[in-house]
């Protein structure tokens, strides 16, 4: 769960940083527009100076604001239409730039807060990883052997469940193949299953990418290309099929169509544990590709290795 909190904070920080960069670019563009408008006003002032008098445009430039000048209606009439247009343009651009600078300041404040949250999440994950390593280092040889045996039993149970699932699926298909074809009905009584050729094509692209990542290390917070965490792998895999997924398992589970375990198709996302803290991409026959945990590598594994929370068809 701590890793997902870090991933969510990192995603929010990256998004806010992009927003700030965009706004600052806009501020720079508007500042250049103000300078262009100011140069136009300056040209009017220079012309009036060359005529031998400090005219209204020069007075305007040295005023506190163009609006203050406009309030002097007896001078307003002395401006030509072109000059009034230039002044209005200058005022509009200056107001827009001031608004953008205010927005940039607000977004920078949000970015700073998001960066602090990201740092706190990172420290939490690092602390928990350090605690786990310390605990593992303190285990006796007998305790390590017992843990290894529990791990072997867990893997054997996962294989057994996967085999049972495969046998049950094969039996279901055999019965369907030998069942008499029912008479056609004018309208179906149940909706057609989701999926189809377009989904299969996209799923094949996502799975091809996921298979190419097998053997790369799990690193918390990583989204590739050299390492991944669980949701980073599923996000990158489906991105290869031009499907954008959110960053965290908590958000990925909300995208697409929920499907039952019995109806899984290759490419579906399978989520685990009550806190939805892990995800893998289904490949068929009760197996998935996933980035398991720190110290492990992207690999194929039974979906029954962990308690299943639910599954989603993302495309």
Coordinates of C-alpha atoms in Angstrom, one line a residue:
X1 CA 0.0 0.0 0.0
X2 CA 2.9 2.4 0.8
X3 CA 4.2 1.8 -2.8
X4 CA 0.8 2.7 -4.3
X5 CA 0.7 5.9 -2.2
X6 CA 4.1 6.8 -3.4
X7 CA 3.1 6.1 -7.0
X8 CA 0.0 8.3 -6.7
X9 CA 2.0 11.1 -5.1
X10 CA 4.6 10.8 -7.9
X11 CA 2.0 10.9 -10.6
X12 CA 0.4 14.0 -9.0
X13 CA 3.8 15.7 -8.7
X14 CA 4.7 15.0 -12.3
X15 CA 1.3 16.3 -13.5
X16 CA 1.6 19.5 -11.5
X17 CA 5.1 20.1 -12.7
X18 CA 3.9 19.8 -16.3
X19 CA 1.1 22.3 -15.5
X20 CA 3.5 24.8 -14.0
X21 CA 5.9 24.5 -17.0
X22 CA 3.0 25.2 -19.3
X23 CA 1.8 28.2 -17.3
X24 CA 5.3 29.7 -17.1
X25 CA 5.7 29.3 -20.9
X26 CA 2.4 31.2 -21.2
X27 CA 3.6 33.9 -18.9
X28 CA 6.7 34.3 -21.0
X29 CA 4.7 34.5 -24.2
X30 CA 2.3 37.1 -22.7
X31 CA 5.2 39.2 -21.4
X32 CA 6.6 39.3 -24.9
X33 CA 3.2 40.4 -26.2
X34 CA 3.2 43.2 -23.5
X35 CA 6.6 44.3 -24.7
X36 CA 5.4 44.4 -28.3
X37 CA 2.4 46.5 -27.2
X38 CA 4.6 48.8 -25.1
X39 CA 6.9 49.3 -28.1
X40 CA 3.9 50.3 -30.2
X41 CA 2.9 52.9 -27.6
X42 CA 6.5 54.1 -27.4
X43 CA 6.5 54.7 -31.1
X44 CA 3.5 57.1 -30.7
X45 CA 5.2 58.9 -27.9
X46 CA 8.4 59.3 -29.9
X47 CA 6.4 60.7 -32.8
X48 CA 4.8 63.2 -30.6
X49 CA 8.1 64.2 -29.0
X50 CA 9.6 64.8 -32.4
X51 CA 6.6 67.0 -33.1
X52 CA 7.8 69.2 -30.3
X53 CA 5.5 68.3 -27.4
X54 CA 5.0 65.6 -24.8
X55 CA 1.7 64.2 -26.0
X56 CA -0.9 62.1 -24.4
X57 CA 0.7 58.8 -25.3
X58 CA 3.8 59.7 -23.3
X59 CA 1.6 60.9 -20.4
X60 CA -0.1 57.5 -20.5
X61 CA 3.2 55.6 -20.4
X62 CA 4.2 57.4 -17.2
X63 CA 0.8 57.0 -15.6
X64 CA 0.2 54.5 -12.8
X65 CA -2.1 52.5 -15.1
X66 CA -3.8 53.0 -18.5
X67 CA -7.2 53.0 -16.6
X68 CA -6.1 56.0 -14.6
X69 CA -5.4 57.8 -17.8
X70 CA -8.7 56.8 -19.4
X71 CA -10.5 58.3 -16.4
X72 CA -9.2 61.7 -17.7
X73 CA -11.9 61.9 -20.3
X74 CA -10.8 65.3 -21.5
X75 CA -7.5 63.7 -22.8
X76 CA -9.2 60.6 -24.2
X77 CA -10.6 62.5 -27.1
X78 CA -7.1 63.6 -28.2
X79 CA -6.0 60.1 -28.9
X80 CA -6.5 58.8 -32.4
X81 CA -8.5 55.6 -33.0
X82 CA -5.3 53.7 -33.7
X83 CA -3.7 55.0 -30.4
X84 CA -6.8 54.0 -28.4
X85 CA -6.7 50.5 -30.0
X86 CA -3.0 50.2 -29.0
X87 CA -3.7 51.3 -25.5
X88 CA -6.6 48.9 -25.1
X89 CA -4.5 46.0 -26.4
X90 CA -1.7 46.9 -24.0
X91 CA -4.1 46.9 -21.1
X92 CA -5.7 43.6 -22.0
X93 CA -2.4 41.9 -22.4
X94 CA -1.0 43.3 -19.2
X95 CA -4.2 42.1 -17.3
X96 CA -3.9 38.6 -18.8
X97 CA -0.2 38.4 -17.9
X98 CA -1.0 39.4 -14.3
X99 CA -3.7 36.7 -14.1
X100 CA -1.3 34.1 -15.5
X101 CA 1.4 35.1 -13.0
X102 CA -1.1 34.7 -10.1
X103 CA -2.0 31.3 -11.5
X104 CA 1.6 30.3 -11.8
X105 CA 2.2 31.3 -8.1
X106 CA -0.7 29.1 -7.0
X107 CA 0.4 26.1 -9.0
X108 CA 3.9 26.5 -7.7
X109 CA 2.6 26.4 -4.2
X110 CA 0.6 23.2 -5.0
X111 CA 3.7 21.7 -6.6
X112 CA 5.8 22.4 -3.5
X113 CA 3.1 20.7 -1.3
X114 CA 3.0 17.7 -3.7
X115 CA 6.8 17.4 -3.7
X116 CA 6.7 17.3 0.1
X117 CA 4.0 14.5 0.0
X118 CA 6.2 12.6 -2.5
X119 CA 9.2 12.8 -0.2
X120 CA 7.2 11.6 2.8
X121 CA 5.8 8.7 0.8
X122 CA 9.3 7.8 -0.4
X123 CA 10.7 7.9 3.1
X124 CA 7.8 5.6 4.2
X125 CA 8.5 3.0 1.6
X126 CA 12.3 3.1 2.2
X127 CA 11.7 2.7 5.9
X128 CA 9.5 -0.3 5.4
X129 CA 11.9 -1.9 3.0
X130 CA 14.7 -1.3 5.5
X131 CA 12.7 -2.9 8.3
X132 CA 12.0 -5.9 6.1
X133 CA 15.6 -6.4 5.3
X134 CA 16.6 -6.0 8.9
X135 CA 14.0 -8.6 9.9
X136 CA 15.2 -11.0 7.3
X137 CA 18.8 -10.6 8.3
X138 CA 17.9 -11.5 11.9
X139 CA 16.3 -14.8 11.0
X140 CA 18.1 -17.9 12.0
X141 CA 19.0 -20.6 9.4
X142 CA 16.1 -22.7 10.7
X143 CA 13.6 -19.8 10.4
X144 CA 14.8 -19.1 6.9
X145 CA 14.4 -22.8 6.0
X146 CA 10.9 -22.7 7.4
X147 CA 10.0 -19.6 5.3
X148 CA 11.4 -21.3 2.2
X149 CA 9.3 -24.4 2.9
X150 CA 6.2 -22.2 3.3
X151 CA 7.0 -20.5 0.0
X152 CA 7.4 -23.9 -1.7
X153 CA 4.0 -25.0 -0.3
X154 CA 2.4 -21.8 -1.4
X155 CA 3.8 -22.2 -5.0
X156 CA 2.6 -25.8 -5.0
X157 CA -0.9 -24.8 -3.9
X158 CA -0.9 -22.1 -6.6
X159 CA 0.1 -24.7 -9.3
X160 CA -2.6 -27.1 -8.0
X161 CA -5.3 -24.5 -8.2
X162 CA -4.1 -23.5 -11.7
X163 CA -4.3 -27.1 -12.8
X164 CA -7.8 -27.5 -11.4
X165 CA -8.9 -24.4 -13.1
X166 CA -7.4 -25.6 -16.4
X167 CA -9.1 -29.0 -16.1
X168 CA -12.4 -27.4 -15.2
X169 CA -12.2 -25.1 -18.2
X170 CA -11.3 -28.0 -20.5
X171 CA -14.3 -29.9 -19.1
X172 CA -16.6 -26.9 -19.6
X173 CA -15.5 -26.6 -23.2
X174 CA -15.9 -30.3 -23.9
X175 CA -19.5 -30.2 -22.5
X176 CA -20.3 -27.2 -24.7
X177 CA -18.9 -28.9 -27.7
X178 CA -21.1 -32.0 -27.2
X179 CA -24.2 -30.1 -26.2
X180 CA -27.0 -30.0 -28.8
X181 CA -27.4 -26.6 -30.5
X182 CA -30.5 -24.9 -29.2
X183 CA -33.1 -23.5 -31.5
X184 CA -32.5 -19.9 -32.5
X185 CA -34.4 -17.2 -30.7
X186 CA -35.4 -13.8 -32.1
X187 CA -33.6 -11.9 -29.4
X188 CA -30.8 -12.9 -27.0
X189 CA -31.8 -13.2 -23.4
X190 CA -28.3 -12.3 -22.2
X191 CA -26.0 -9.6 -23.4
X192 CA -23.1 -10.6 -25.6
X193 CA -19.7 -11.1 -23.9
X194 CA -17.3 -8.2 -23.9
X195 CA -14.0 -8.6 -25.8
X196 CA -13.9 -9.4 -29.5
X197 CA -11.3 -9.2 -32.3
X198 CA -10.4 -5.5 -31.6
X199 CA -9.7 -6.3 -27.9
X200 CA -7.8 -9.4 -28.8
X201 CA -5.5 -7.4 -31.1
X202 CA -4.8 -4.8 -28.5
X203 CA -4.4 -7.4 -25.8
X204 CA -1.8 -9.2 -28.0
X205 CA 0.2 -6.0 -28.3
X206 CA 0.1 -5.4 -24.5
X207 CA 1.1 -9.0 -23.8
X208 CA 3.9 -8.9 -26.3
X209 CA 5.3 -5.9 -24.5
X210 CA 4.9 -7.6 -21.1
X211 CA 6.7 -10.7 -22.2
X212 CA 9.6 -8.6 -23.4
X213 CA 10.0 -7.3 -19.9
X214 CA 10.3 -10.7 -18.3
X215 CA 13.6 -10.9 -16.2
X216 CA 13.7 -7.1 -15.5
X217 CA 13.9 -6.2 -11.8
X218 CA 11.0 -5.0 -9.6
X219 CA 11.8 -1.5 -8.3
X220 CA 9.1 0.4 -6.4
X221 CA 7.9 3.4 -8.2
X222 CA 9.5 2.4 -11.5
X223 CA 7.7 2.6 -14.8
X224 CA 10.4 1.3 -17.1
X225 CA 12.1 0.8 -19.3
X226 CA 14.8 -1.0 -17.3
X227 CA 12.6 -1.8 -14.2
X228 CA 9.0 -1.8 -13.0
X229 CA 6.7 -2.0 -10.1
X230 CA 3.4 -4.0 -10.6
X231 CA 1.2 -1.2 -11.8
X232 CA 4.1 0.4 -13.7
X233 CA 4.3 -2.8 -15.8
X234 CA 0.6 -3.1 -16.6
X235 CA 0.5 0.6 -17.5
X236 CA 3.5 0.4 -19.8
X237 CA 2.1 -2.8 -21.4
X238 CA -1.2 -1.4 -22.3
X239 CA 0.4 1.9 -23.4
X240 CA 2.2 -0.2 -26.0
X241 CA -1.3 -1.0 -27.3
X242 CA -2.3 2.8 -27.3
X243 CA -4.4 2.4 -24.2
X244 CA -3.7 4.8 -21.4
X245 CA -4.1 3.4 -17.9
X246 CA -3.8 5.4 -14.6
X247 CA -0.6 5.0 -12.6
X248 CA -1.8 3.1 -9.4
X249 CA -3.6 -0.2 -8.9
X250 CA -6.3 1.8 -7.0
X251 CA -7.1 3.8 -10.1
X252 CA -6.5 1.0 -12.7
X253 CA -9.1 -1.2 -11.1
X254 CA -11.7 1.5 -11.9
X255 CA -11.0 1.6 -15.6
X256 CA -12.7 -0.7 -18.1
X257 CA -15.2 -3.5 -17.6
X258 CA -15.2 -5.7 -14.5
X259 CA -15.0 -9.4 -15.4
X260 CA -15.3 -12.6 -13.4
X261 CA -12.3 -14.8 -12.9
X262 CA -14.0 -17.6 -14.9
X263 CA -14.4 -15.1 -17.9
X264 CA -10.8 -13.8 -18.0
X265 CA -9.3 -13.2 -21.4
X266 CA -5.6 -12.7 -22.2
X267 CA -4.8 -9.0 -21.5
X268 CA -7.2 -8.6 -18.6
X269 CA -5.8 -7.1 -15.4
X270 CA -6.1 -9.2 -12.3
X271 CA -5.9 -7.4 -8.9
X272 CA -5.0 -8.9 -5.6
X273 CA -5.6 -8.5 -1.8
X274 CA -8.3 -6.6 -0.1
X275 CA -6.4 -3.3 -0.4
X276 CA -5.9 -3.7 -4.1
X277 CA -2.1 -3.4 -3.7
X278 CA -1.0 -5.7 -6.6
X279 CA -1.9 -6.3 -10.2
X280 CA -0.8 -8.6 -13.0
X281 CA -1.7 -9.0 -16.7
X282 CA -3.5 -12.2 -17.6
X283 CA -2.0 -14.5 -20.3
X284 CA -4.4 -17.5 -20.1
X285 CA -4.5 -20.9 -18.5
X286 CA -4.7 -19.3 -15.0
X287 CA -1.4 -17.5 -15.4
X288 CA -0.2 -13.9 -15.6
X289 CA 2.9 -11.7 -16.1
X290 CA 3.6 -9.4 -13.2
X291 CA 6.3 -7.6 -11.3
X292 CA 6.1 -9.4 -7.9
X293 CA 8.0 -7.6 -5.2
X294 CA 11.4 -6.0 -4.2
X295 CA 14.2 -8.4 -4.9
X296 CA 12.2 -10.3 -7.6
X297 CA 12.0 -10.0 -11.3
X298 CA 9.2 -9.7 -13.8
X299 CA 7.9 -13.2 -14.4
X300 CA 5.0 -15.5 -15.3
X301 CA 3.1 -16.9 -12.3
X302 CA -0.3 -18.4 -11.4
X303 CA -3.0 -15.9 -10.6
X304 CA -3.9 -18.2 -7.7
X305 CA -0.6 -17.5 -6.0
X306 CA -2.3 -14.5 -4.2
X307 CA -5.9 -13.8 -3.1
X308 CA -7.8 -12.3 -6.0
X309 CA -9.7 -9.1 -5.4
X310 CA -11.1 -8.7 -8.9
X311 CA -10.4 -8.4 -12.6
X312 CA -10.8 -5.6 -15.3
X313 CA -10.9 -5.6 -19.1
X314 CA -9.2 -2.3 -19.8
X315 CA -10.0 -1.7 -23.5

